[in-house]
Amino acid sequence: MKKISNFYQQLNEDKLRLILTLLSALLAWRIIYIQQGWVNVDSLIYFESARLFSIGQWKQGVELFQWPLYALLISAVQRLTNLSIQTSAQLLDIVFFAITTFSFTKLIQLAGGNKLTILCGAFLLFSSSYIVGDVLPMLLRDQGFWAAFLTSLVFFVQFYRTKRLSDAILWQVSIIIAMLFRIEAITFLACLPILLMFKSEYSLKEKIKQIAIINAIPILSVLLIIGALITIPSVTLSDFGRIQEIVSIMSDISNTFSVKAKLMGNVLGGYSADYGLIGLVATLLSIFVLKMINLIGWPIIGLYALNHTNKDARAPAWQMQTDTRIIFYSVIVLASINAWASLARVFILSNRYIIAVGFIAYIFAAFCLAPLISSLRTNRFSNQWQKWLTILLIVIFSLLFIRNILPKKAGYTFEQDAVAYIKQQQIANDQVFFVTDKSIFYAGASFTGRRSDHWQLIKNAIEDGTIYKYNYLMLYVEVDESLADKEKIFTDKLVQYNLEKEFYGVNRKKKIMLYVKNSALR
């Protein structure tokens, strides 16, 4: 233990960050390993697009997904390494999370954090149930967005302080890369530099100059797009991928919001019908707040509250730099604008849209946990309950980290298990009726597009008779109150088939029922 302590004392902040980055790569590898080949259904579009790129079908790859940077990177890794598409995506996942950790800890350092604060930040990040436990293993473009976005913030903070041209260029390049992973980054690209207008030490002329410098690439890009639209008749806004969504977003929000407000008024009815808009806004606000709490997590919120009672937290060593605090608050505001735009436009708010808030929340939390640990080590708490609550929170975060790296529960790979059972019997894919996209992928069959309503797909196949040309049926069903009715339909309509085996998912909430046609009818 003494050797570890001495080693830690000799480390400077940069070396500590490098070690934490290497540990994050090992953590990402472990997270991927325990997935046992499991994939998220959204990943399949990226995989297919990457496959098309790898065989030179560029147009088809872009048509499949019009924001293709992630798929292009998977394809590039696959061609360079000869690894499979999925393994290439896993390798990128590890690299992206390492960059994410490197930039995340750098932001803590820039904010005034010492070694303990950096260590606490990494500990909180690694114990995150959502970022590490849920999203990291999914092989999505989000991980690329995390890496590029946090890296862009590093360069923005540095430019904000030093006005170095290299930082301005690297900020623009990295935030544009983030935008090519997720279009929501355009909000930060367009709005975050406005902070320079509020620097009191700059004259108005200097403010305009600095904003022009830090926006040079976006301004040039916009001028080129406008020029192309004006001078080349065949070029339309749709040729620039999802950029057209930015142009139409206000009209989309206005139209959708108006319709939903009227529906809310109809729901309220009577004298309350005129309050439909207020009711809709209140509902969306509740969703927004609950999503924020779910993303950040109650342990982090408890950490904020506990640190507020800690007198040692007011010491200069634990204070965040004012300029980074302002930038981080601005990031939270801009991420919230993205969230509200999504809610108002499509009435869906995934945590992915507010993930920037999650990272900033963990940075602030690092500045809360560090002084609490320092007080714990020196026994400087004014009350004993503060000590025990600090220990409890450390235990909770440790348990969350352990849960992230533990093997998955039985049934996690039930779709893979069903496909493996078929493959063991050397049954060709064209003899099997697959229902889910993931089953098709695991079987190595050709991509057939997204299938969202699995039960409707089964019903349609039974009604039009196409299901009966298959000798094996892998029927996916939810284990809910409608299961008995669905099984009765199978019994009545699939009389020439026998139920051979069932494969249950986690907690037996869903299953695949393998039906085999009677041998005499094959």
PDB file of N, CA and C in Angstrom, residues 358-436:
ATOM      1  N   GLY A 358     -24.750  15.291 -18.839  1.00  0.00           N
ATOM      2  CA  GLY A 358     -24.212  14.232 -17.995  1.00  0.00           C
ATOM      3  C   GLY A 358     -22.718  14.391 -17.754  1.00  0.00           C
ATOM      4  N   PHE A 359     -21.970  14.649 -18.808  1.00  0.00           N
ATOM      5  CA  PHE A 359     -20.517  14.807 -18.651  1.00  0.00           C
ATOM      6  C   PHE A 359     -20.182  16.025 -17.786  1.00  0.00           C
ATOM      7  N   ILE A 360     -20.878  17.135 -18.023  1.00  0.00           N
ATOM      8  CA  ILE A 360     -20.624  18.332 -17.221  1.00  0.00           C
ATOM      9  C   ILE A 360     -21.012  18.089 -15.763  1.00  0.00           C
ATOM     10  N   ALA A 361     -22.106  17.357 -15.559  1.00  0.00           N
ATOM     11  CA  ALA A 361     -22.533  17.042 -14.189  1.00  0.00           C
ATOM     12  C   ALA A 361     -21.473  16.227 -13.459  1.00  0.00           C
ATOM     13  N   TYR A 362     -20.822  15.298 -14.172  1.00  0.00           N
ATOM     14  CA  TYR A 362     -19.768  14.497 -13.552  1.00  0.00           C
ATOM     15  C   TYR A 362     -18.530  15.340 -13.256  1.00  0.00           C
ATOM     16  N   ILE A 363     -18.261  16.349 -14.073  1.00  0.00           N
ATOM     17  CA  ILE A 363     -17.136  17.241 -13.776  1.00  0.00           C
ATOM     18  C   ILE A 363     -17.411  18.019 -12.491  1.00  0.00           C
ATOM     19  N   PHE A 364     -18.604  18.586 -12.380  1.00  0.00           N
ATOM     20  CA  PHE A 364     -18.963  19.291 -11.142  1.00  0.00           C
ATOM     21  C   PHE A 364     -18.931  18.331  -9.955  1.00  0.00           C
ATOM     22  N   ALA A 365     -19.394  17.100 -10.178  1.00  0.00           N
ATOM     23  CA  ALA A 365     -19.409  16.110  -9.090  1.00  0.00           C
ATOM     24  C   ALA A 365     -17.996  15.770  -8.631  1.00  0.00           C
ATOM     25  N   ALA A 366     -17.033  15.775  -9.564  1.00  0.00           N
ATOM     26  CA  ALA A 366     -15.645  15.503  -9.190  1.00  0.00           C
ATOM     27  C   ALA A 366     -15.137  16.547  -8.210  1.00  0.00           C
ATOM     28  N   PHE A 367     -15.569  17.805  -8.409  1.00  0.00           N
ATOM     29  CA  PHE A 367     -15.175  18.887  -7.506  1.00  0.00           C
ATOM     30  C   PHE A 367     -15.937  18.829  -6.184  1.00  0.00           C
ATOM     31  N   CYS A 368     -16.952  17.950  -6.109  1.00  0.00           N
ATOM     32  CA  CYS A 368     -17.655  17.718  -4.844  1.00  0.00           C
ATOM     33  C   CYS A 368     -17.055  16.530  -4.097  1.00  0.00           C
ATOM     34  N   LEU A 369     -16.753  15.458  -4.836  1.00  0.00           N
ATOM     35  CA  LEU A 369     -16.250  14.244  -4.193  1.00  0.00           C
ATOM     36  C   LEU A 369     -14.837  14.437  -3.646  1.00  0.00           C
ATOM     37  N   ALA A 370     -14.010  15.179  -4.368  1.00  0.00           N
ATOM     38  CA  ALA A 370     -12.611  15.351  -3.943  1.00  0.00           C
ATOM     39  C   ALA A 370     -12.489  15.982  -2.553  1.00  0.00           C
ATOM     40  N   PRO A 371     -13.156  17.110  -2.272  1.00  0.00           N
ATOM     41  CA  PRO A 371     -13.039  17.674  -0.917  1.00  0.00           C
ATOM     42  C   PRO A 371     -13.657  16.781   0.157  1.00  0.00           C
ATOM     43  N   LEU A 372     -14.688  16.017  -0.203  1.00  0.00           N
ATOM     44  CA  LEU A 372     -15.270  15.095   0.771  1.00  0.00           C
ATOM     45  C   LEU A 372     -14.277  13.996   1.139  1.00  0.00           C
ATOM     46  N   ILE A 373     -13.566  13.465   0.133  1.00  0.00           N
ATOM     47  CA  ILE A 373     -12.559  12.441   0.407  1.00  0.00           C
ATOM     48  C   ILE A 373     -11.404  13.031   1.216  1.00  0.00           C
ATOM     49  N   SER A 374     -11.029  14.272   0.876  1.00  0.00           N
ATOM     50  CA  SER A 374      -9.967  14.930   1.638  1.00  0.00           C
ATOM     51  C   SER A 374     -10.374  15.092   3.104  1.00  0.00           C
ATOM     52  N   SER A 375     -11.610  15.493   3.327  1.00  0.00           N
ATOM     53  CA  SER A 375     -12.107  15.637   4.700  1.00  0.00           C
ATOM     54  C   SER A 375     -12.180  14.286   5.397  1.00  0.00           C
ATOM     55  N   LEU A 376     -12.501  13.247   4.636  1.00  0.00           N
ATOM     56  CA  LEU A 376     -12.570  11.902   5.195  1.00  0.00           C
ATOM     57  C   LEU A 376     -11.183  11.424   5.636  1.00  0.00           C
ATOM     58  N   ARG A 377     -10.184  11.708   4.803  1.00  0.00           N
ATOM     59  CA  ARG A 377      -8.814  11.286   5.114  1.00  0.00           C
ATOM     60  C   ARG A 377      -8.267  12.011   6.335  1.00  0.00           C
ATOM     61  N   THR A 378      -8.640  13.291   6.497  1.00  0.00           N
ATOM     62  CA  THR A 378      -8.100  14.091   7.599  1.00  0.00           C
ATOM     63  C   THR A 378      -9.067  14.179   8.784  1.00  0.00           C
ATOM     64  N   ASN A 379     -10.232  13.524   8.630  1.00  0.00           N
ATOM     65  CA  ASN A 379     -11.249  13.500   9.688  1.00  0.00           C
ATOM     66  C   ASN A 379     -11.635  14.915  10.122  1.00  0.00           C
ATOM     67  N   ARG A 380     -11.930  15.755   9.144  1.00  0.00           N
ATOM     68  CA  ARG A 380     -12.233  17.162   9.414  1.00  0.00           C
ATOM     69  C   ARG A 380     -13.725  17.479   9.287  1.00  0.00           C
ATOM     70  N   PHE A 381     -14.558  16.456   9.244  1.00  0.00           N
ATOM     71  CA  PHE A 381     -16.001  16.709   9.163  1.00  0.00           C
ATOM     72  C   PHE A 381     -16.490  17.314  10.477  1.00  0.00           C
ATOM     73  N   SER A 382     -17.405  18.251  10.364  1.00  0.00           N
ATOM     74  CA  SER A 382     -17.972  18.866  11.574  1.00  0.00           C
ATOM     75  C   SER A 382     -19.013  17.975  12.233  1.00  0.00           C
ATOM     76  N   ASN A 383     -19.576  17.027  11.458  1.00  0.00           N
ATOM     77  CA  ASN A 383     -20.565  16.088  12.000  1.00  0.00           C
ATOM     78  C   ASN A 383     -20.247  14.673  11.526  1.00  0.00           C
ATOM     79  N   GLN A 384     -20.516  13.699  12.373  1.00  0.00           N
ATOM     80  CA  GLN A 384     -20.230  12.310  12.029  1.00  0.00           C
ATOM     81  C   GLN A 384     -21.083  11.804  10.873  1.00  0.00           C
ATOM     82  N   TRP A 385     -22.324  12.312  10.772  1.00  0.00           N
ATOM     83  CA  TRP A 385     -23.190  11.843   9.687  1.00  0.00           C
ATOM     84  C   TRP A 385     -22.611  12.199   8.319  1.00  0.00           C
ATOM     85  N   GLN A 386     -21.856  13.292   8.231  1.00  0.00           N
ATOM     86  CA  GLN A 386     -21.208  13.644   6.964  1.00  0.00           C
ATOM     87  C   GLN A 386     -20.185  12.582   6.568  1.00  0.00           C
ATOM     88  N   LYS A 387     -19.448  12.110   7.570  1.00  0.00           N
ATOM     89  CA  LYS A 387     -18.452  11.060   7.325  1.00  0.00           C
ATOM     90  C   LYS A 387     -19.115   9.793   6.804  1.00  0.00           C
ATOM     91  N   TRP A 388     -20.182   9.358   7.480  1.00  0.00           N
ATOM     92  CA  TRP A 388     -20.812   8.096   7.088  1.00  0.00           C
ATOM     93  C   TRP A 388     -21.554   8.204   5.759  1.00  0.00           C
ATOM     94  N   LEU A 389     -22.114   9.368   5.488  1.00  0.00           N
ATOM     95  CA  LEU A 389     -22.756   9.558   4.182  1.00  0.00           C
ATOM     96  C   LEU A 389     -21.722   9.561   3.059  1.00  0.00           C
ATOM     97  N   THR A 390     -20.551  10.139   3.319  1.00  0.00           N
ATOM     98  CA  THR A 390     -19.471  10.114   2.322  1.00  0.00           C
ATOM     99  C   THR A 390     -19.039   8.682   2.045  1.00  0.00           C
ATOM    100  N   ILE A 391     -18.857   7.904   3.107  1.00  0.00           N
ATOM    101  CA  ILE A 391     -18.488   6.495   2.932  1.00  0.00           C
ATOM    102  C   ILE A 391     -19.580   5.748   2.167  1.00  0.00           C
ATOM    103  N   LEU A 392     -20.842   6.031   2.499  1.00  0.00           N
ATOM    104  CA  LEU A 392     -21.956   5.370   1.814  1.00  0.00           C
ATOM    105  C   LEU A 392     -21.954   5.685   0.323  1.00  0.00           C
ATOM    106  N   LEU A 393     -21.729   6.948  -0.022  1.00  0.00           N
ATOM    107  CA  LEU A 393     -21.706   7.328  -1.441  1.00  0.00           C
ATOM    108  C   LEU A 393     -20.545   6.665  -2.175  1.00  0.00           C
ATOM    109  N   ILE A 394     -19.387   6.593  -1.539  1.00  0.00           N
ATOM    110  CA  ILE A 394     -18.241   5.919  -2.164  1.00  0.00           C
ATOM    111  C   ILE A 394     -18.564   4.449  -2.406  1.00  0.00           C
ATOM    112  N   VAL A 395     -19.231   3.818  -1.442  1.00  0.00           N
ATOM    113  CA  VAL A 395     -19.631   2.414  -1.592  1.00  0.00           C
ATOM    114  C   VAL A 395     -20.623   2.272  -2.747  1.00  0.00           C
ATOM    115  N   ILE A 396     -21.586   3.198  -2.835  1.00  0.00           N
ATOM    116  CA  ILE A 396     -22.584   3.136  -3.912  1.00  0.00           C
ATOM    117  C   ILE A 396     -21.920   3.259  -5.275  1.00  0.00           C
ATOM    118  N   PHE A 397     -21.027   4.232  -5.431  1.00  0.00           N
ATOM    119  CA  PHE A 397     -20.339   4.407  -6.712  1.00  0.00           C
ATOM    120  C   PHE A 397     -19.467   3.184  -7.039  1.00  0.00           C
ATOM    121  N   SER A 398     -18.858   2.599  -6.016  1.00  0.00           N
ATOM    122  CA  SER A 398     -18.043   1.398  -6.226  1.00  0.00           C
ATOM    123  C   SER A 398     -18.905   0.232  -6.705  1.00  0.00           C
ATOM    124  N   LEU A 399     -20.074   0.093  -6.094  1.00  0.00           N
ATOM    125  CA  LEU A 399     -20.991  -0.982  -6.499  1.00  0.00           C
ATOM    126  C   LEU A 399     -21.500  -0.771  -7.924  1.00  0.00           C
ATOM    127  N   LEU A 400     -21.745   0.489  -8.282  1.00  0.00           N
ATOM    128  CA  LEU A 400     -22.171   0.789  -9.653  1.00  0.00           C
ATOM    129  C   LEU A 400     -21.080   0.425 -10.649  1.00  0.00           C
ATOM    130  N   PHE A 401     -19.828   0.717 -10.281  1.00  0.00           N
ATOM    131  CA  PHE A 401     -18.711   0.345 -11.152  1.00  0.00           C
ATOM    132  C   PHE A 401     -18.618  -1.173 -11.295  1.00  0.00           C
ATOM    133  N   ILE A 402     -18.732  -1.881 -10.177  1.00  0.00           N
ATOM    134  CA  ILE A 402     -18.657  -3.346 -10.212  1.00  0.00           C
ATOM    135  C   ILE A 402     -19.789  -3.909 -11.069  1.00  0.00           C
ATOM    136  N   ARG A 403     -20.981  -3.332 -10.933  1.00  0.00           N
ATOM    137  CA  ARG A 403     -22.105  -3.805 -11.748  1.00  0.00           C
ATOM    138  C   ARG A 403     -21.840  -3.613 -13.236  1.00  0.00           C
ATOM    139  N   ASN A 404     -21.152  -2.531 -13.575  1.00  0.00           N
ATOM    140  CA  ASN A 404     -20.837  -2.276 -14.983  1.00  0.00           C
ATOM    141  C   ASN A 404     -19.958  -3.368 -15.596  1.00  0.00           C
ATOM    142  N   ILE A 405     -19.066  -3.967 -14.780  1.00  0.00           N
ATOM    143  CA  ILE A 405     -18.092  -4.910 -15.338  1.00  0.00           C
ATOM    144  C   ILE A 405     -18.431  -6.371 -15.053  1.00  0.00           C
ATOM    145  N   LEU A 406     -19.521  -6.614 -14.323  1.00  0.00           N
ATOM    146  CA  LEU A 406     -19.909  -8.001 -14.053  1.00  0.00           C
ATOM    147  C   LEU A 406     -20.494  -8.658 -15.304  1.00  0.00           C
ATOM    148  N   PRO A 407     -20.355  -9.983 -15.433  1.00  0.00           N
ATOM    149  CA  PRO A 407     -20.989 -10.690 -16.559  1.00  0.00           C
ATOM    150  C   PRO A 407     -22.487 -10.451 -16.585  1.00  0.00           C
ATOM    151  N   LYS A 408     -23.068 -10.523 -17.761  1.00  0.00           N
ATOM    152  CA  LYS A 408     -24.492 -10.267 -17.920  1.00  0.00           C
ATOM    153  C   LYS A 408     -25.330 -11.418 -17.369  1.00  0.00           C
ATOM    154  N   LYS A 409     -26.583 -11.099 -17.062  1.00  0.00           N
ATOM    155  CA  LYS A 409     -27.495 -12.098 -16.509  1.00  0.00           C
ATOM    156  C   LYS A 409     -27.839 -13.158 -17.552  1.00  0.00           C
ATOM    157  N   ALA A 410     -28.309 -14.293 -17.061  1.00  0.00           N
ATOM    158  CA  ALA A 410     -28.767 -15.359 -17.945  1.00  0.00           C
ATOM    159  C   ALA A 410     -29.902 -14.842 -18.820  1.00  0.00           C
ATOM    160  N   GLY A 411     -29.851 -15.193 -20.094  1.00  0.00           N
ATOM    161  CA  GLY A 411     -30.874 -14.749 -21.025  1.00  0.00           C
ATOM    162  C   GLY A 411     -30.493 -13.506 -21.810  1.00  0.00           C
ATOM    163  N   TYR A 412     -29.364 -12.864 -21.452  1.00  0.00           N
ATOM    164  CA  TYR A 412     -28.953 -11.645 -22.139  1.00  0.00           C
ATOM    165  C   TYR A 412     -28.703 -11.900 -23.626  1.00  0.00           C
ATOM    166  N   THR A 413     -28.205 -13.094 -23.927  1.00  0.00           N
ATOM    167  CA  THR A 413     -27.879 -13.440 -25.318  1.00  0.00           C
ATOM    168  C   THR A 413     -28.877 -14.456 -25.877  1.00  0.00           C
ATOM    169  N   PHE A 414     -30.133 -14.346 -25.488  1.00  0.00           N
ATOM    170  CA  PHE A 414     -31.096 -15.377 -25.877  1.00  0.00           C
ATOM    171  C   PHE A 414     -31.288 -15.460 -27.387  1.00  0.00           C
ATOM    172  N   GLU A 415     -31.214 -14.339 -28.099  1.00  0.00           N
ATOM    173  CA  GLU A 415     -31.348 -14.379 -29.555  1.00  0.00           C
ATOM    174  C   GLU A 415     -30.135 -15.063 -30.191  1.00  0.00           C
ATOM    175  N   GLN A 416     -28.958 -14.763 -29.657  1.00  0.00           N
ATOM    176  CA  GLN A 416     -27.759 -15.452 -30.151  1.00  0.00           C
ATOM    177  C   GLN A 416     -27.830 -16.950 -29.857  1.00  0.00           C
ATOM    178  N   ASP A 417     -28.353 -17.291 -28.688  1.00  0.00           N
ATOM    179  CA  ASP A 417     -28.464 -18.706 -28.319  1.00  0.00           C
ATOM    180  C   ASP A 417     -29.406 -19.441 -29.268  1.00  0.00           C
ATOM    181  N   ALA A 418     -30.501 -18.775 -29.644  1.00  0.00           N
ATOM    182  CA  ALA A 418     -31.451 -19.391 -30.572  1.00  0.00           C
ATOM    183  C   ALA A 418     -30.813 -19.620 -31.943  1.00  0.00           C
ATOM    184  N   VAL A 419     -30.061 -18.626 -32.412  1.00  0.00           N
ATOM    185  CA  VAL A 419     -29.386 -18.760 -33.709  1.00  0.00           C
ATOM    186  C   VAL A 419     -28.311 -19.843 -33.639  1.00  0.00           C
ATOM    187  N   ALA A 420     -27.565 -19.869 -32.519  1.00  0.00           N
ATOM    188  CA  ALA A 420     -26.521 -20.896 -32.362  1.00  0.00           C
ATOM    189  C   ALA A 420     -27.125 -22.299 -32.388  1.00  0.00           C
ATOM    190  N   TYR A 421     -28.288 -22.461 -31.803  1.00  0.00           N
ATOM    191  CA  TYR A 421     -28.967 -23.762 -31.800  1.00  0.00           C
ATOM    192  C   TYR A 421     -29.296 -24.194 -33.231  1.00  0.00           C
ATOM    193  N   ILE A 422     -29.766 -23.238 -34.039  1.00  0.00           N
ATOM    194  CA  ILE A 422     -30.064 -23.522 -35.450  1.00  0.00           C
ATOM    195  C   ILE A 422     -28.794 -23.881 -36.207  1.00  0.00           C
ATOM    196  N   LYS A 423     -27.733 -23.106 -35.951  1.00  0.00           N
ATOM    197  CA  LYS A 423     -26.479 -23.324 -36.674  1.00  0.00           C
ATOM    198  C   LYS A 423     -25.854 -24.680 -36.327  1.00  0.00           C
ATOM    199  N   GLN A 424     -26.027 -25.121 -35.089  1.00  0.00           N
ATOM    200  CA  GLN A 424     -25.474 -26.422 -34.690  1.00  0.00           C
ATOM    201  C   GLN A 424     -26.071 -27.566 -35.500  1.00  0.00           C
ATOM    202  N   GLN A 425     -27.282 -27.345 -35.969  1.00  0.00           N
ATOM    203  CA  GLN A 425     -27.948 -28.366 -36.771  1.00  0.00           C
ATOM    204  C   GLN A 425     -27.711 -28.175 -38.266  1.00  0.00           C
ATOM    205  N   GLN A 426     -26.828 -27.207 -38.577  1.00  0.00           N
ATOM    206  CA  GLN A 426     -26.424 -26.945 -39.961  1.00  0.00           C
ATOM    207  C   GLN A 426     -27.622 -26.670 -40.865  1.00  0.00           C
ATOM    208  N   ILE A 427     -28.495 -25.814 -40.391  1.00  0.00           N
ATOM    209  CA  ILE A 427     -29.684 -25.429 -41.147  1.00  0.00           C
ATOM    210  C   ILE A 427     -29.390 -24.145 -41.907  1.00  0.00           C
ATOM    211  N   ALA A 428     -29.679 -24.125 -43.188  1.00  0.00           N
ATOM    212  CA  ALA A 428     -29.423 -22.947 -44.021  1.00  0.00           C
ATOM    213  C   ALA A 428     -30.373 -21.818 -43.637  1.00  0.00           C
ATOM    214  N   ASN A 429     -29.890 -20.571 -43.804  1.00  0.00           N
ATOM    215  CA  ASN A 429     -30.698 -19.412 -43.429  1.00  0.00           C
ATOM    216  C   ASN A 429     -32.003 -19.312 -44.207  1.00  0.00           C
ATOM    217  N   ASP A 430     -31.991 -19.767 -45.472  1.00  0.00           N
ATOM    218  CA  ASP A 430     -33.203 -19.634 -46.279  1.00  0.00           C
ATOM    219  C   ASP A 430     -34.320 -20.582 -45.839  1.00  0.00           C
ATOM    220  N   GLN A 431     -34.025 -21.477 -44.899  1.00  0.00           N
ATOM    221  CA  GLN A 431     -35.059 -22.358 -44.365  1.00  0.00           C
ATOM    222  C   GLN A 431     -35.676 -21.818 -43.077  1.00  0.00           C
ATOM    223  N   VAL A 432     -35.163 -20.692 -42.604  1.00  0.00           N
ATOM    224  CA  VAL A 432     -35.562 -20.163 -41.296  1.00  0.00           C
ATOM    225  C   VAL A 432     -36.314 -18.849 -41.475  1.00  0.00           C
ATOM    226  N   PHE A 433     -37.439 -18.728 -40.792  1.00  0.00           N
ATOM    227  CA  PHE A 433     -38.201 -17.483 -40.749  1.00  0.00           C
ATOM    228  C   PHE A 433     -37.712 -16.682 -39.533  1.00  0.00           C
ATOM    229  N   PHE A 434     -36.934 -15.635 -39.805  1.00  0.00           N
ATOM    230  CA  PHE A 434     -36.423 -14.767 -38.744  1.00  0.00           C
ATOM    231  C   PHE A 434     -37.382 -13.596 -38.535  1.00  0.00           C
ATOM    232  N   VAL A 435     -37.539 -13.183 -37.306  1.00  0.00           N
ATOM    233  CA  VAL A 435     -38.430 -12.074 -37.003  1.00  0.00           C
ATOM    234  C   VAL A 435     -37.652 -10.808 -36.670  1.00  0.00           C
ATOM    235  N   THR A 436     -36.641 -10.900 -35.832  1.00  0.00           N
ATOM    236  CA  THR A 436     -35.926  -9.705 -35.379  1.00  0.00           C
ATOM    237  C   THR A 436     -34.709  -9.413 -36.243  1.00  0.00           C
TER     238      THR A 436
END
